[in-house]
Short mmCIF file of N, CA, C and O in Angstrom, two decimals:
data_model
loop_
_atom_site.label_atom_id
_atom_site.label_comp_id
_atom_site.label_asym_id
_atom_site.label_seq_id
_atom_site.Cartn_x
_atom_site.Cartn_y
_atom_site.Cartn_z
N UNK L 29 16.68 -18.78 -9.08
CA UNK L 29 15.65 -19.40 -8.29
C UNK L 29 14.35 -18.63 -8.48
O UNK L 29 14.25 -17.43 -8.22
N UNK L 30 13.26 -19.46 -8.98
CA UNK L 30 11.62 -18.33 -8.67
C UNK L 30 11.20 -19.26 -7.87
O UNK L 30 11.48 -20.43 -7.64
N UNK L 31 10.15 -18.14 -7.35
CA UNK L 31 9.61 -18.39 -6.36
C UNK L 31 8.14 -18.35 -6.65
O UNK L 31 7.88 -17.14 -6.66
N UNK L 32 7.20 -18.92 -6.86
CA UNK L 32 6.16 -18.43 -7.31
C UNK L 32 4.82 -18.48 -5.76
O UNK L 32 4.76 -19.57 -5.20
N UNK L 33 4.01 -17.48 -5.28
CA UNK L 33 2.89 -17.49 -4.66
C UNK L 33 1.92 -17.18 -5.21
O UNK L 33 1.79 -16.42 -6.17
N UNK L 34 0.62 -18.15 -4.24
CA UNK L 34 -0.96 -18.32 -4.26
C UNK L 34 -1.23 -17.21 -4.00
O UNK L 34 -1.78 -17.12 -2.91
N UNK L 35 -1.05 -15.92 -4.71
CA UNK L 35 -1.63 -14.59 -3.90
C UNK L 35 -3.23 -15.03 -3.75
O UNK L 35 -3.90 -14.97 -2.73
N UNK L 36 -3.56 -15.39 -4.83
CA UNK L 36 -5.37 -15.48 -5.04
C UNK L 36 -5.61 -15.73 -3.32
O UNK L 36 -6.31 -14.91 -2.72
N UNK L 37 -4.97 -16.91 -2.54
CA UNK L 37 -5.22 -17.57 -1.63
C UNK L 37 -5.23 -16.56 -0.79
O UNK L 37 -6.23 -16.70 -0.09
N UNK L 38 -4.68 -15.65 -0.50
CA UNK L 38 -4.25 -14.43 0.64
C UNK L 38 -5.20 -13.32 0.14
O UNK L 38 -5.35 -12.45 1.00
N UNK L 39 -5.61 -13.19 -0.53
CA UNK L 39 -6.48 -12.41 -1.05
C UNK L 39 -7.82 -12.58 -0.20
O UNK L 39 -8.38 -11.81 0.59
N UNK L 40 -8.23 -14.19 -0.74
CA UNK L 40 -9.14 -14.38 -0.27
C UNK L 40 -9.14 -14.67 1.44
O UNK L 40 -10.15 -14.66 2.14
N UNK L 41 -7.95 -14.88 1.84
CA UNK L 41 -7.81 -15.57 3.19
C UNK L 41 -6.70 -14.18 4.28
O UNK L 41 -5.53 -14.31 4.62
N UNK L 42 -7.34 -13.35 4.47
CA UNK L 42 -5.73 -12.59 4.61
C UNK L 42 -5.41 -12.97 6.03
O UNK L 42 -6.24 -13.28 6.89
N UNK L 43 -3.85 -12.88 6.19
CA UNK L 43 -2.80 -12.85 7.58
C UNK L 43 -3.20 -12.62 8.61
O UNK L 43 -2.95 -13.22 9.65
N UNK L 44 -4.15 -11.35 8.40
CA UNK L 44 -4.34 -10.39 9.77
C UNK L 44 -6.05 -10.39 9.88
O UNK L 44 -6.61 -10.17 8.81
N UNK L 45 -6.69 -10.56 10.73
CA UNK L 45 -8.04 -10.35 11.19
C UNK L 45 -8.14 -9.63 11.07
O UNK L 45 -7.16 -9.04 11.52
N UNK L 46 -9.20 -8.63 10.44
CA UNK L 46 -9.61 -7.48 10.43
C UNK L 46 -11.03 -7.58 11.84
O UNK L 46 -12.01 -8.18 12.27
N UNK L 47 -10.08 -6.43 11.99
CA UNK L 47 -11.37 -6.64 13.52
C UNK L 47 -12.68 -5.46 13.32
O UNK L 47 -13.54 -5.18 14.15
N UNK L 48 -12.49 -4.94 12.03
CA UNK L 48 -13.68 -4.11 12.06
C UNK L 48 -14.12 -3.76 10.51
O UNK L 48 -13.34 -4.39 9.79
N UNK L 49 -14.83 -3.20 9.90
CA UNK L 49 -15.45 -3.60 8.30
C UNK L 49 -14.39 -2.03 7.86
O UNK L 49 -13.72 -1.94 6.84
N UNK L 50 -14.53 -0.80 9.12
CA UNK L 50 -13.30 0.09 8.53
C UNK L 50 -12.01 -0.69 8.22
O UNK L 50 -11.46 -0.29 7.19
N UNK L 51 -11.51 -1.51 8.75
CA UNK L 51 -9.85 -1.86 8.81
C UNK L 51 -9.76 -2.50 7.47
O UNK L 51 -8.80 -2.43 6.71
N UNK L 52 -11.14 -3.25 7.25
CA UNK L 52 -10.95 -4.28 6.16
C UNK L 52 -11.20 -2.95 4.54
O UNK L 52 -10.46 -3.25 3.60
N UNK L 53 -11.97 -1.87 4.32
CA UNK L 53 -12.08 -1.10 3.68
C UNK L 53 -10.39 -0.07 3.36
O UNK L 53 -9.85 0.42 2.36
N UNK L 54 -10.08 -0.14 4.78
CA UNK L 54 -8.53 0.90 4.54
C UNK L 54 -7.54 -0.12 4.05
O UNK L 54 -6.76 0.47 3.30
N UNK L 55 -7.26 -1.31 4.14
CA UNK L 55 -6.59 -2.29 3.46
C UNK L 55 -6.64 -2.76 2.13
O UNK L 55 -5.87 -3.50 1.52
N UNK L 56 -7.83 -2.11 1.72
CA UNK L 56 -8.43 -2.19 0.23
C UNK L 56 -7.79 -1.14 -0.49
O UNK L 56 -7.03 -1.19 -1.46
N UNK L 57 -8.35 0.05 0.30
CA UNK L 57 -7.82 1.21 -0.49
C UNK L 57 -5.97 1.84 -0.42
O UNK L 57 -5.51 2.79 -1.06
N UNK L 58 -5.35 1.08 0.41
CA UNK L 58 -4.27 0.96 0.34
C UNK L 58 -3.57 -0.02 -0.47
O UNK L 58 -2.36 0.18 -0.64
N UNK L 59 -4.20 -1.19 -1.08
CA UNK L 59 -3.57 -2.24 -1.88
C UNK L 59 -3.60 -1.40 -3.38
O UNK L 59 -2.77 -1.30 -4.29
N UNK L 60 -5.26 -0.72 -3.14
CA UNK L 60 -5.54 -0.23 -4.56
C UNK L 60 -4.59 0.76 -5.07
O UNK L 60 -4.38 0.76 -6.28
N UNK L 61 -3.92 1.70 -4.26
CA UNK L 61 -3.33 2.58 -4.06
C UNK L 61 -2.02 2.00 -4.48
O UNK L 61 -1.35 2.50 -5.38
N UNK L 62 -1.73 1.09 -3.91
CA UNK L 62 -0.16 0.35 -4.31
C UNK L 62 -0.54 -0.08 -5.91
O UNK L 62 0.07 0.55 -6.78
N UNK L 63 -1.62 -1.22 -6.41
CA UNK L 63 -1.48 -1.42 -7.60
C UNK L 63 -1.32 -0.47 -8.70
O UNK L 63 -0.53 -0.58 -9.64
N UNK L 64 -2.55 0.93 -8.37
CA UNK L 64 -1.96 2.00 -9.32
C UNK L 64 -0.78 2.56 -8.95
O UNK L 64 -0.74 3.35 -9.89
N UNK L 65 0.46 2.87 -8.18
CA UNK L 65 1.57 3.45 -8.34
C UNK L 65 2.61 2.35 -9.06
O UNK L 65 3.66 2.71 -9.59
N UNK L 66 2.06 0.65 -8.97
CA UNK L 66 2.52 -0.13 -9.70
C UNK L 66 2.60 0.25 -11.32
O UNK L 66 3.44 0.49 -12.19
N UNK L 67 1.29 0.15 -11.16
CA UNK L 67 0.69 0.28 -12.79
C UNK L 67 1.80 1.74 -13.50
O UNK L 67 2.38 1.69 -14.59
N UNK L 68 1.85 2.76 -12.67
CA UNK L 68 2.73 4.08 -13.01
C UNK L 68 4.02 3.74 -13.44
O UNK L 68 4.43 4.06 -14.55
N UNK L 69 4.94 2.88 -12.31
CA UNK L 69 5.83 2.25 -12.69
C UNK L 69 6.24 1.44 -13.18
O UNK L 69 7.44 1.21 -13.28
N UNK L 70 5.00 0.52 -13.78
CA UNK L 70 5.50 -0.50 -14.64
C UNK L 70 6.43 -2.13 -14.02
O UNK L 70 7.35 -2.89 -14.32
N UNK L 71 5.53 -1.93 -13.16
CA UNK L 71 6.07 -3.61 -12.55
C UNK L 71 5.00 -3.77 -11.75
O UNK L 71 4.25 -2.90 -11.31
N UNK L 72 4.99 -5.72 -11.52
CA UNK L 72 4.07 -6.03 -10.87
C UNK L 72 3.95 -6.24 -9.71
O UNK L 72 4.82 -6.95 -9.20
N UNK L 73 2.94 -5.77 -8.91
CA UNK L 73 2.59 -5.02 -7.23
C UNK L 73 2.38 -6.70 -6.62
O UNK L 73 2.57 -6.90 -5.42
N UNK L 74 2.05 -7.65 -7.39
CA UNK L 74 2.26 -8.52 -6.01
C UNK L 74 3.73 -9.15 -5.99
O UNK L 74 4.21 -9.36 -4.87
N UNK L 75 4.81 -9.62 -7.63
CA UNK L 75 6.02 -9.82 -7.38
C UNK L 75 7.01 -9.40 -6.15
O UNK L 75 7.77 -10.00 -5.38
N UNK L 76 6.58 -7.95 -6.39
CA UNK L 76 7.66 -6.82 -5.84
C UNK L 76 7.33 -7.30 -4.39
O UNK L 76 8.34 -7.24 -3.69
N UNK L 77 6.02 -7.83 -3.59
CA UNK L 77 6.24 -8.08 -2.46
C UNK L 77 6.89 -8.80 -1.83
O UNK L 77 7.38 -8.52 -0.73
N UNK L 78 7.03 -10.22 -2.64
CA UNK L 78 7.71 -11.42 -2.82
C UNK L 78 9.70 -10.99 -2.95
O UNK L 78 10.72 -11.59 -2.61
N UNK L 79 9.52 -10.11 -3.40
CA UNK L 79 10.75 -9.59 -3.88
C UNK L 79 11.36 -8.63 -2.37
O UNK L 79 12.54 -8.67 -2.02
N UNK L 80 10.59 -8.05 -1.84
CA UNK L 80 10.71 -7.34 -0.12
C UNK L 80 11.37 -8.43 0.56
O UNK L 80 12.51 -8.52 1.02
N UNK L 81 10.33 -9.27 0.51
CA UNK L 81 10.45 -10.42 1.01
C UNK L 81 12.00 -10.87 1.70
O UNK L 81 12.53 -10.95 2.81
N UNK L 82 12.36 -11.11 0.14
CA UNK L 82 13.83 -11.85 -0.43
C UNK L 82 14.86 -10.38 -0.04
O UNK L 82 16.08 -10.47 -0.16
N UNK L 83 14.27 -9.24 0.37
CA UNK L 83 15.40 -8.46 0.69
C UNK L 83 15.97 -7.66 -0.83
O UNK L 83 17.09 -7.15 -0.77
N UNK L 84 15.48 -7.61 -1.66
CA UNK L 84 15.87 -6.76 -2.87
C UNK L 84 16.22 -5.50 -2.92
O UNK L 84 15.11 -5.04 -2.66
N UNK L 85 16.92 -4.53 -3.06
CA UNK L 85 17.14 -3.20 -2.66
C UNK L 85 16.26 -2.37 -3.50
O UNK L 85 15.70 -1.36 -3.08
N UNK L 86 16.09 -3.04 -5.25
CA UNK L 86 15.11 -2.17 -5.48
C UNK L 86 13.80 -1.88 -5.41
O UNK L 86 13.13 -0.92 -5.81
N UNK L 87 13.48 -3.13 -4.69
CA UNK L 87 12.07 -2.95 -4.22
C UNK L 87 11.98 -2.41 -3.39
O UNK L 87 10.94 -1.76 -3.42
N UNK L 88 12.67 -2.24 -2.32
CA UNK L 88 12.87 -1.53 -0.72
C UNK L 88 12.74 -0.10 -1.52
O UNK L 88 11.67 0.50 -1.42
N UNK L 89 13.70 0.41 -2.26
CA UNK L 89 13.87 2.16 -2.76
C UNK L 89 11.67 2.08 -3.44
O UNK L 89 10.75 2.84 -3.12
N UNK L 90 11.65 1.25 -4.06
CA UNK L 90 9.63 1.21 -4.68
C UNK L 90 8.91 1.38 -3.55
O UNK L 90 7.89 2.08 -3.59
N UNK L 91 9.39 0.69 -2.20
CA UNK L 91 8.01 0.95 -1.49
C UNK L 91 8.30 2.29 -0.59
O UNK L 91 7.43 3.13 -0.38
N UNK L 92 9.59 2.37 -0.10
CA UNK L 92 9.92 3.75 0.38
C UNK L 92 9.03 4.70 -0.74
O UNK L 92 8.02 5.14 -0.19
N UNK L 93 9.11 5.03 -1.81
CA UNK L 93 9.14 5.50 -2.98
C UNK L 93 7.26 5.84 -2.58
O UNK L 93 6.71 6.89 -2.24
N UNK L 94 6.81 4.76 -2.77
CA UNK L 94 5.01 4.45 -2.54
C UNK L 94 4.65 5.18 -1.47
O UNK L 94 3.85 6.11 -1.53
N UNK L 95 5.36 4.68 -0.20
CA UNK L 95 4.79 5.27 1.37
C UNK L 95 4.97 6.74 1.04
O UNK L 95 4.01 7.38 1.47
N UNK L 96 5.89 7.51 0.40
CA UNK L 96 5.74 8.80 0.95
C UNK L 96 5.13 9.68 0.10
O UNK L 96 5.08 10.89 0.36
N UNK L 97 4.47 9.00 -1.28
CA UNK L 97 3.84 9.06 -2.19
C UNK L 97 2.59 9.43 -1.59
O UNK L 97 2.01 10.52 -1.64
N UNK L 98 2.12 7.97 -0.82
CA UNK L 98 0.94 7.68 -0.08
C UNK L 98 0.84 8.81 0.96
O UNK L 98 -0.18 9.50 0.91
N UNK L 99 1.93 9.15 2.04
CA UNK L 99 1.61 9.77 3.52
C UNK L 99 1.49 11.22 2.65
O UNK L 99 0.57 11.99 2.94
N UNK L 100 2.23 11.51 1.81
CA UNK L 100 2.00 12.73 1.34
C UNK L 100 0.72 12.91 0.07
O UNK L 100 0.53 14.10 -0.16
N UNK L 101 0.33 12.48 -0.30
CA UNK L 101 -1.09 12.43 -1.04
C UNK L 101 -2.32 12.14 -0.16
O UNK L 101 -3.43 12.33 -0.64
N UNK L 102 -2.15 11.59 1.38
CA UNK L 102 -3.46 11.20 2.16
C UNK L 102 -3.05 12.53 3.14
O UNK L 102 -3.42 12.22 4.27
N UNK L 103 -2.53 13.69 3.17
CA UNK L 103 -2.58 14.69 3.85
C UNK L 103 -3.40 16.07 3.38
O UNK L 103 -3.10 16.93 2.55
N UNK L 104 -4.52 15.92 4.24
CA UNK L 104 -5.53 17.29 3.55
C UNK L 104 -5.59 18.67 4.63
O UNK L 104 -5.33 18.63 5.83
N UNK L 105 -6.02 19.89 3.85
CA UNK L 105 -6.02 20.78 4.82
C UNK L 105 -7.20 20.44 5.35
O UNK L 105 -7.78 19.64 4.62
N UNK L 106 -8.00 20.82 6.64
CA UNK L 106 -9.42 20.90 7.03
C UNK L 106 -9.66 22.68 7.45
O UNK L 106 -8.67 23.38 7.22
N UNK L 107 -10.38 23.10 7.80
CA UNK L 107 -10.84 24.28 8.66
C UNK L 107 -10.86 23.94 10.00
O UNK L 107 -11.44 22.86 10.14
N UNK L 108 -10.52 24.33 10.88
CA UNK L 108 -10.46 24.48 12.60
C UNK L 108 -10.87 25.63 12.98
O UNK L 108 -11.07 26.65 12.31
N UNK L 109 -11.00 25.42 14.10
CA UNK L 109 -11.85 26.74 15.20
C UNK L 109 -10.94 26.97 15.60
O UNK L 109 -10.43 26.03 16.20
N UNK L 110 -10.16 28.23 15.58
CA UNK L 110 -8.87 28.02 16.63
C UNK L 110 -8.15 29.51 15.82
O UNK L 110 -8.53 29.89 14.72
N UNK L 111 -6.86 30.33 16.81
CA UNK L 111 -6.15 30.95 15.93
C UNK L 111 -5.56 30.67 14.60
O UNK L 111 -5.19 31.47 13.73
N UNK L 112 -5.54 28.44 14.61
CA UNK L 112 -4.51 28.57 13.59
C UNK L 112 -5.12 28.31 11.89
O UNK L 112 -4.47 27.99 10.90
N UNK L 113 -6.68 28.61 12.02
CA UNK L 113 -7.34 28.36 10.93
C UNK L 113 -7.73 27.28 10.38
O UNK L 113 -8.83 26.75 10.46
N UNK L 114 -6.46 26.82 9.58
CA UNK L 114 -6.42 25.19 8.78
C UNK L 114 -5.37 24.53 9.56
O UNK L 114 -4.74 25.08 10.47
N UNK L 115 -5.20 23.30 9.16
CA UNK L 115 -4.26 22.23 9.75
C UNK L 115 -3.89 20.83 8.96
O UNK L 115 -4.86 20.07 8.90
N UNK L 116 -3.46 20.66 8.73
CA UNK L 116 -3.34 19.48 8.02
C UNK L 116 -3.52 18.06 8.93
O UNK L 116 -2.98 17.78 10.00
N UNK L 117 -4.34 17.39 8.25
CA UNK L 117 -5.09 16.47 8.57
C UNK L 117 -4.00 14.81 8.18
O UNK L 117 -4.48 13.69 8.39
#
């Protein structure tokens, strides 16, 4: 069975209201973020959603795979005022 979607359409039209021009910017840079770890792995970032979708296990292990890619690459040290110096952000 394929399944084929209008991503173009969701692209242009998305699910969720962005209620502020930040939300709509961090949704950008998180898609962008997904297409290059796509691009790394060699499959395509809007299939594989379609493929979540449908419950696939190896897409489930790709995006697990992405998120901690992501939570651990968007973690920076900063400087603080404080005994404990730096902190991760």
């Amino acid at each position: 069975m394929e399944i084929k979607f209008n991503f173009a359409h969701y692209k242009e039209h998305p699910t969720s209201d962005p209620t502020s021009e930040k939300n709509l910017k961090l949704q950008q840079r998180v898609w962008e973020a997904w297409e290059q770890f796509a691009i790394g792995m060699r499959f395509d970032p809007e299939e594989h959603w379609v493929d979540l979708l449908l419950g696939k296990q190896v897409t489930e292990d790709l995006c697990r795979a992405f998120l901690k890619q992501y939570v651990e690459g968007s973690s920076k040290e900063r400087i603080v005022l404080g005994p404990q110096e730096k902190e991760d952000m």
